[in-house]
Amino acid sequence: MRIKGKNFDGEGGEEEEQKLVVGYALTLKKKKSFLQPEFERLACKKGILFVAIDVNLPLSGQGPFDIILHKLLGKEWSDIVEDYRQTHPEVTVIDPPYAIQQLHNRQSMLQDVVDLNLSDFHGRVGVPKQMVIMKDPLSIPDEVAKAGLKLPLVAKPLVVDGSAKSHELFLACDWSSLSELEPPLVLQEFVNHDGILFKIYIVGDAIKVVRRFSLANVNKCRRAKVPGIFPFPRVSSAAASADDADLDPRIAELPPKPLLERLSKELRHRLGLRLFNIDMIREHGTRDIFYVIDINYFPGYGKLPDYEVIFTDFLLTFKKK
């Protein structure tokens, strides 16, 4: 999009270089973490202009935009963006609301991973055995027994709505404590993974992997001594980084590059998304058996080293020649 002077309509000034105009609709917290000054300076040098979208005004009357970048919740906003997509096909919307929606439910979130066969790419990727509990906490022990799930179990809220509560995870170590959980939720078998989580960030075709500290292995002896429900520590923050830790090389080894490339390509296609991250673990005692335990849309890229360069390069792929 060419911009003359300070006007989008091209009036009043000499024609400047062609700008890539990115309209963004983000929460204040997301804007602060994502649109950091260094990122905006680099983007500006590369000809990218960020413009805030006013959610209180009609979207069709704002712009014009080359790209719309958004992460707001609610059906009303989703309907607005979807309608805009239909009436403005020349604008790239990152990402389509209908595609994002499937990551708001932990029952559907991992479905696209279940039937992947990546055995030809130096590893196997699966999903821990899990089940959904919709109501009646007192029935949970019986339901879990019928489903054949084994303790310990990770309890996760069914709906991911952006709130802190939707990211609260608990570890249940004994049968009686299961009745203390609050449905609706997903129960997922805990897989020992040597306390290391791989966070795989996807930005278009780019892949960046970081290590985070996670929960230590749980053996039968430890489980018997510590009954009850325990909150999981948050592992998304930079403070939980394990990249500079002195780890056993067998534990610290990143998943094979061919496996990550194939996994990200398959999920980009199946999910219809360009911006997401995959939480993946390696099963204890193995080198090539991995499990995807969570997928998040438009994660905290601001915590990622060199995210400014990665994201600027991604946006420039949409610049019209």
Coordinates of C-alpha atoms in Angstrom, one line a residue:
M1 CA 0.0 0.0 0.0
R2 CA 1.5 3.4 -1.0
I3 CA 1.2 6.2 1.5
K4 CA 1.8 9.9 0.5
G5 CA 2.6 12.3 3.3
K6 CA 0.6 11.3 6.3
N7 CA -2.6 10.5 4.4
F8 CA -3.9 7.0 3.5
D9 CA -5.7 8.5 0.5
G10 CA -2.5 9.8 -1.2
E11 CA -3.2 13.5 -0.8
G12 CA -0.9 16.2 0.4
G13 CA 2.7 15.3 0.0
E14 CA 5.3 13.5 -2.0
E15 CA 4.8 9.8 -2.4
E16 CA 6.8 7.8 0.1
E17 CA 8.0 4.3 -0.1
Q18 CA 5.4 1.5 -0.2
K19 CA 4.3 0.7 3.4
L20 CA 2.9 -2.5 4.7
V21 CA 0.0 -1.4 6.9
V22 CA -0.8 -3.8 9.7
G23 CA -4.0 -3.1 11.6
Y24 CA -3.9 -4.7 15.1
A25 CA -6.6 -5.5 17.6
L26 CA -5.0 -6.7 20.9
T27 CA -5.7 -6.4 24.6
L28 CA -3.6 -3.8 26.4
K29 CA -1.6 -6.6 28.0
K30 CA -0.9 -8.3 24.7
K31 CA 0.0 -5.0 23.0
K32 CA 2.6 -4.2 25.7
S33 CA 4.2 -7.6 25.5
F34 CA 4.1 -7.9 21.7
L35 CA 4.6 -4.4 20.3
Q36 CA 7.8 -3.7 22.1
P37 CA 9.7 -0.5 21.1
E38 CA 12.6 -2.5 19.5
F39 CA 10.2 -4.5 17.4
E40 CA 8.3 -1.4 16.2
R41 CA 11.6 0.4 15.4
L42 CA 12.8 -2.6 13.3
A43 CA 9.4 -3.0 11.6
C44 CA 9.4 0.7 10.7
K45 CA 12.8 0.5 9.2
K46 CA 11.6 -2.4 7.0
G47 CA 8.5 -0.4 5.8
I48 CA 5.9 -1.9 8.2
L49 CA 3.4 0.5 9.8
F50 CA 1.3 -0.7 12.8
V51 CA -2.1 1.0 13.2
A52 CA -4.4 0.4 16.1
I53 CA -7.9 -0.8 15.3
D54 CA -10.7 1.0 17.3
V55 CA -13.0 -1.8 18.3
N56 CA -15.7 0.7 19.1
L57 CA -15.9 1.8 15.4
P58 CA -17.0 -0.2 12.3
L59 CA -14.0 -2.2 11.1
S60 CA -14.9 -1.6 7.4
G61 CA -14.5 2.1 7.9
Q62 CA -11.0 1.9 9.1
G63 CA -7.8 1.4 7.2
P64 CA -7.1 0.6 4.5
F65 CA -5.0 -2.3 5.7
D66 CA -2.8 -4.9 4.1
I67 CA -2.9 -7.2 7.2
I68 CA -5.1 -7.5 10.2
L69 CA -3.4 -9.0 13.2
H70 CA -5.8 -9.8 16.1
K71 CA -6.2 -11.7 19.4
L72 CA -9.5 -10.6 21.0
L73 CA -12.1 -13.0 22.4
G74 CA -15.8 -13.1 22.0
K75 CA -18.3 -14.1 19.4
E76 CA -19.1 -10.5 18.5
W77 CA -15.5 -9.8 17.5
S78 CA -15.2 -13.1 15.7
D79 CA -18.3 -12.3 13.6
I80 CA -17.0 -8.8 12.8
V81 CA -13.6 -10.2 11.6
E82 CA -15.2 -13.0 9.6
D83 CA -17.6 -10.6 7.9
Y84 CA -14.6 -8.3 7.1
R85 CA -12.7 -11.3 5.6
Q86 CA -15.6 -12.0 3.3
T87 CA -16.0 -8.4 2.1
H88 CA -12.2 -7.6 1.9
P89 CA -10.5 -10.6 0.3
E90 CA -7.5 -8.4 -0.5
V91 CA -6.7 -8.1 3.2
T92 CA -4.8 -10.9 5.0
V93 CA -6.4 -11.7 8.3
I94 CA -4.1 -13.4 10.8
D95 CA -5.7 -15.7 11.6
P96 CA -9.3 -16.7 10.6
P97 CA -11.6 -16.7 13.7
Y98 CA -13.1 -20.1 12.8
A99 CA -9.6 -21.6 12.8
I100 CA -8.6 -20.0 16.1
Q101 CA -11.8 -21.3 17.8
Q102 CA -10.7 -24.9 17.8
L103 CA -7.8 -24.0 20.1
H104 CA -10.2 -22.6 22.7
N105 CA -11.4 -26.1 23.5
R106 CA -8.9 -28.6 24.9
Q107 CA -11.1 -31.5 23.6
S108 CA -10.6 -30.4 20.0
M109 CA -7.2 -28.8 20.4
L110 CA -5.1 -31.9 19.9
Q111 CA -7.4 -33.8 17.6
D112 CA -5.2 -33.0 14.5
V113 CA -2.2 -34.5 16.2
V114 CA -3.8 -37.9 17.0
D115 CA -3.7 -39.4 13.5
L116 CA -0.3 -37.9 12.5
N117 CA 2.3 -40.5 11.3
L118 CA 5.7 -38.9 11.5
S119 CA 7.7 -42.1 11.9
D120 CA 9.7 -41.3 8.7
F121 CA 11.0 -38.1 10.3
H122 CA 13.2 -39.3 13.1
G123 CA 10.6 -39.7 15.8
R124 CA 7.1 -40.4 16.9
V125 CA 4.6 -37.8 18.0
G126 CA 1.4 -38.6 19.9
V127 CA -1.0 -37.3 22.5
P128 CA -1.3 -38.6 26.0
K129 CA -4.4 -40.6 26.7
Q130 CA -7.2 -38.2 27.9
M131 CA -10.9 -37.8 28.5
V132 CA -13.4 -35.0 29.1
I133 CA -15.5 -34.6 32.2
M134 CA -18.5 -32.3 31.8
K135 CA -20.2 -32.5 35.2
D136 CA -20.7 -34.3 38.5
P137 CA -17.3 -34.3 40.3
L138 CA -18.3 -37.3 42.5
S139 CA -18.5 -39.5 39.4
I140 CA -15.0 -38.7 38.2
P141 CA -13.2 -41.7 39.8
D142 CA -15.6 -44.1 38.3
E143 CA -15.5 -42.4 34.9
V144 CA -11.7 -42.4 34.9
A145 CA -11.5 -46.1 35.9
K146 CA -14.0 -47.0 33.1
A147 CA -11.8 -45.1 30.5
G148 CA -8.7 -47.0 31.7
L149 CA -6.7 -43.9 32.5
K150 CA -3.8 -44.3 34.9
L151 CA -2.7 -42.1 37.7
P152 CA -1.2 -39.5 38.0
L153 CA -3.5 -37.3 35.9
V154 CA -3.1 -33.7 34.7
A155 CA -6.4 -31.7 35.1
K156 CA -6.9 -28.8 32.7
P157 CA -10.0 -26.5 32.2
L158 CA -11.9 -27.6 29.1
V159 CA -12.2 -24.0 27.8
V160 CA -9.3 -21.8 27.1
D161 CA -10.6 -18.2 27.3
G162 CA -7.5 -16.2 27.9
S163 CA -8.1 -15.9 31.7
A164 CA -5.5 -17.0 34.2
K165 CA -8.0 -19.6 35.5
S166 CA -8.1 -21.3 32.1
H167 CA -4.4 -21.9 32.4
E168 CA -4.5 -23.4 35.9
L169 CA -3.3 -27.0 35.7
F170 CA -3.4 -29.5 38.5
L171 CA -1.8 -32.9 39.1
A172 CA -4.0 -35.5 40.7
C173 CA -2.1 -38.4 42.4
D174 CA -4.8 -40.5 44.0
W175 CA -8.3 -41.7 43.2
S176 CA -10.1 -40.0 46.1
S177 CA -8.8 -36.6 45.2
L178 CA -10.3 -36.7 41.7
S179 CA -13.7 -35.8 43.2
E180 CA -12.3 -32.5 44.3
L181 CA -11.8 -31.3 40.7
E182 CA -14.2 -28.8 39.1
P183 CA -15.7 -29.8 35.7
P184 CA -15.8 -29.1 32.9
L185 CA -12.3 -30.3 32.4
V186 CA -9.9 -32.5 30.5
L187 CA -8.0 -35.2 32.3
Q188 CA -4.7 -36.2 30.7
E189 CA -2.3 -39.0 31.7
F190 CA 0.9 -37.6 33.1
V191 CA 3.9 -38.7 31.1
N192 CA 7.3 -38.6 32.8
H193 CA 9.5 -36.3 30.8
D194 CA 12.5 -35.5 33.0
G195 CA 11.2 -32.0 33.9
I196 CA 11.8 -30.5 30.5
L197 CA 9.1 -29.0 28.2
F198 CA 9.9 -28.0 24.6
K199 CA 7.9 -24.9 23.5
I200 CA 7.8 -24.8 19.7
Y201 CA 6.9 -21.4 18.4
I202 CA 5.5 -21.2 14.9
V203 CA 5.5 -17.9 12.9
G204 CA 4.4 -18.8 9.4
D205 CA 7.2 -21.1 8.1
A206 CA 9.6 -20.1 10.8
I207 CA 10.2 -22.5 13.8
K208 CA 11.9 -21.6 17.0
V209 CA 12.3 -24.0 20.0
V210 CA 13.0 -23.1 23.6
R211 CA 13.3 -25.3 26.7
R212 CA 11.3 -24.7 29.8
F213 CA 11.5 -26.4 33.2
S214 CA 8.5 -28.5 33.9
L215 CA 7.3 -30.9 36.6
A216 CA 9.8 -33.6 37.7
N217 CA 9.2 -37.3 37.1
V218 CA 6.6 -38.9 39.4
N219 CA 7.3 -42.5 40.5
K220 CA 4.9 -44.8 42.3
C221 CA 6.7 -44.4 45.6
R222 CA 6.5 -40.6 45.5
R223 CA 2.9 -40.8 44.4
A224 CA 1.9 -43.0 47.3
K225 CA 3.5 -40.6 49.9
V226 CA 1.9 -37.5 48.5
P227 CA -1.8 -37.9 47.8
G228 CA -4.0 -35.1 46.7
I229 CA -4.2 -32.4 44.0
F230 CA -1.3 -30.1 43.4
P231 CA -1.1 -27.0 41.2
F232 CA 1.3 -27.0 38.3
P233 CA 3.9 -24.3 38.2
R234 CA 3.6 -21.9 35.2
V235 CA 6.3 -22.7 32.6
S236 CA 5.5 -20.0 30.0
S237 CA 7.6 -17.3 31.6
A238 CA 11.2 -16.5 30.6
A239 CA 12.1 -17.2 34.3
A240 CA 11.4 -20.9 33.7
S241 CA 13.9 -21.0 30.8
A242 CA 16.1 -24.1 30.8
D243 CA 18.1 -23.1 27.7
D244 CA 21.2 -22.1 29.8
A245 CA 20.9 -24.8 32.4
D246 CA 23.5 -27.5 32.9
L247 CA 21.4 -30.5 31.8
D248 CA 22.1 -34.0 30.9
P249 CA 22.6 -33.9 27.1
R250 CA 20.2 -36.7 26.6
I251 CA 17.5 -34.7 28.3
A252 CA 18.4 -31.3 26.8
E253 CA 18.6 -32.5 23.2
L254 CA 16.1 -30.8 21.1
P255 CA 13.6 -32.8 19.0
P256 CA 15.0 -33.6 15.5
K257 CA 14.7 -30.8 13.0
P258 CA 13.0 -32.9 10.3
L259 CA 10.4 -33.9 12.9
L260 CA 9.7 -30.3 13.9
E261 CA 9.5 -29.1 10.3
R262 CA 7.1 -31.8 9.3
L263 CA 5.0 -31.4 12.5
S264 CA 4.7 -27.7 12.1
K265 CA 3.9 -28.0 8.4
E266 CA 1.1 -30.5 9.0
L267 CA -0.4 -28.5 11.9
R268 CA -0.3 -25.3 9.9
H269 CA -2.2 -27.0 7.2
R270 CA -4.7 -28.9 9.4
L271 CA -5.3 -26.0 11.8
G272 CA -5.4 -23.3 9.2
L273 CA -3.2 -21.1 11.4
R274 CA 0.0 -19.2 11.0
L275 CA 0.7 -18.2 14.6
F276 CA 0.8 -20.7 17.4
N277 CA 3.0 -22.7 19.7
I278 CA 3.2 -26.3 20.5
D279 CA 4.0 -27.6 24.0
M280 CA 5.8 -30.9 23.5
I281 CA 7.6 -33.4 25.9
R282 CA 10.0 -36.3 25.4
E283 CA 9.0 -39.5 27.2
H284 CA 11.5 -40.4 30.0
G285 CA 13.9 -43.1 28.9
T286 CA 13.4 -42.5 25.2
R287 CA 15.1 -40.4 22.6
D288 CA 12.5 -40.2 19.9
I289 CA 9.0 -40.6 21.5
F290 CA 7.3 -37.2 22.0
Y291 CA 3.9 -36.1 23.1
V292 CA 2.0 -32.9 22.3
I293 CA 0.2 -31.7 25.4
D294 CA -1.0 -28.3 24.4
I295 CA -1.3 -25.9 21.5
N296 CA -1.8 -22.1 22.0
Y297 CA -2.8 -19.4 19.5
F298 CA -0.7 -16.3 19.2
P299 CA 1.5 -17.1 22.2
G300 CA 3.8 -14.7 24.1
Y301 CA 6.3 -14.1 21.3
G302 CA 7.8 -11.2 23.3
K303 CA 9.5 -13.8 25.5
L304 CA 11.2 -15.4 22.5
P305 CA 14.8 -14.5 21.7
D306 CA 15.0 -12.5 18.4
Y307 CA 11.3 -12.5 18.0
E308 CA 11.5 -9.0 16.4
V309 CA 13.5 -10.3 13.5
I310 CA 11.4 -13.5 13.1
F311 CA 8.1 -11.6 13.1
T312 CA 9.3 -8.8 10.9
D313 CA 10.5 -11.2 8.2
F314 CA 7.1 -13.0 8.5
L315 CA 5.1 -9.9 7.9
L316 CA 7.3 -8.9 4.9
T317 CA 6.2 -12.1 3.1
F318 CA 2.9 -10.4 2.6
K319 CA 4.3 -7.3 1.1
K320 CA 3.1 -6.9 -2.5
K321 CA 5.9 -6.6 -5.0

